[in-house]
Short mmCIF file of C-alpha atoms in Angstrom, two decimals:
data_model
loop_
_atom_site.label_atom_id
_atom_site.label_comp_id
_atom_site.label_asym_id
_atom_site.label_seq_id
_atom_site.Cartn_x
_atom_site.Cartn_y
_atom_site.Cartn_z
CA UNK A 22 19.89 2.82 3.77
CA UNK A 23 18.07 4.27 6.63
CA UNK A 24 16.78 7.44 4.84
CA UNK A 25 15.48 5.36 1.82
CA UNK A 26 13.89 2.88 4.58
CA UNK A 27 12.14 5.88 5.78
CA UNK A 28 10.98 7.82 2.70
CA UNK A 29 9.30 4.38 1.24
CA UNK A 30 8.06 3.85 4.23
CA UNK A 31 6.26 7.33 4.47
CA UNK A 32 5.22 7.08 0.31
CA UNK A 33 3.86 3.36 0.57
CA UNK A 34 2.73 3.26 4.06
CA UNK A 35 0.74 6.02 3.20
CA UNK A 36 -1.42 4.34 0.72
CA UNK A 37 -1.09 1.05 2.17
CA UNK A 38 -2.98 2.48 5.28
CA UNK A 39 -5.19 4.29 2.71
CA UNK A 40 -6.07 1.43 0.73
CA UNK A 41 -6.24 -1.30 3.58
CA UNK A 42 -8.33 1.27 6.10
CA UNK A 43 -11.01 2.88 3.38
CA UNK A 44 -11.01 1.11 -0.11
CA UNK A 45 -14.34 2.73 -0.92
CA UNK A 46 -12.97 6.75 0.17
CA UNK A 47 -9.87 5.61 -2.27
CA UNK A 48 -11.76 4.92 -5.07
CA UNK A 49 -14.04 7.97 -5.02
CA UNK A 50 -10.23 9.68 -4.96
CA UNK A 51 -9.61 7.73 -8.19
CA UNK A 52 -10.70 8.47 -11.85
CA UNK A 53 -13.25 5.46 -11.89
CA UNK A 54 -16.78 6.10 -13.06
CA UNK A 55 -19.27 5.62 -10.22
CA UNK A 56 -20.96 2.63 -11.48
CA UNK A 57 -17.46 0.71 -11.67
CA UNK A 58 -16.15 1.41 -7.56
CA UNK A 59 -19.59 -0.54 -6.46
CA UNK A 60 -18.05 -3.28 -7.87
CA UNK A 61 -16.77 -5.28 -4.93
CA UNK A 62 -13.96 -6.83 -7.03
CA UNK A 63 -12.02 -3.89 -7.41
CA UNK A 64 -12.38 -3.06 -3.47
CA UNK A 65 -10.90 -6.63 -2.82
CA UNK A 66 -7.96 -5.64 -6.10
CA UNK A 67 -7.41 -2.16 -3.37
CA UNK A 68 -7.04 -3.99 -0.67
CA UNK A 69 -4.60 -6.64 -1.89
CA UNK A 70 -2.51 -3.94 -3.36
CA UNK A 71 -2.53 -2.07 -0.08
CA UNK A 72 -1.16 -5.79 1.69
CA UNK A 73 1.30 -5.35 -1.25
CA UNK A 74 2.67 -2.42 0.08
CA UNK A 75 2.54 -3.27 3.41
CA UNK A 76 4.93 -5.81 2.67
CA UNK A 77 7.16 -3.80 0.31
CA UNK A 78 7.98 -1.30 3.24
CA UNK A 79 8.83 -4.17 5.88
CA UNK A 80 10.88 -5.72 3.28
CA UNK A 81 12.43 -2.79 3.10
CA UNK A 82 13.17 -2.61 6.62
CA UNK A 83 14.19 -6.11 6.43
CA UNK A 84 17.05 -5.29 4.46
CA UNK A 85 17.93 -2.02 6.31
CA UNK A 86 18.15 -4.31 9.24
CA UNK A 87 20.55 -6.82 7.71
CA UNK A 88 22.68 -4.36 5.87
CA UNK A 89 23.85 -3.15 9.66
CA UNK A 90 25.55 -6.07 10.07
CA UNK A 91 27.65 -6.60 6.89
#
């Protein structure tokens, strides 16, 4: 359970940091056209993904945790 713990934490902390730390460098990464990433509704969309995924990896460690002690 460990292993798994660790590989979604390096695949969705990765992008959670990405999209919580520079919204605007991830959507230039994207396939968006220039005049839709100045809209500052789709910043605020990247960021609450990225708080998604922040909480899908320590859920994920949450249940790590807990499967020790079964």
């Amino acid at each position: 359970m460990f292993i798994m713990a660790i590989l979604v934490t390096l695949i969705f902390g990765s992008f959670s940091y990405m999209m919580l730390s520079y919204p605007e460098d991830f959507l230039k990464m994207s396939s968006f056209s220039a005049k839709f990433i100045k809209k500052s509704f789709l910043k605020k969309y990247v960021k609450f993904m990225g708080w998604w995924f922040l909480i899908i990896v320590i859920g994920i460690w949450i249940i790590a945790i807990i499967s020790l002690f079964e």
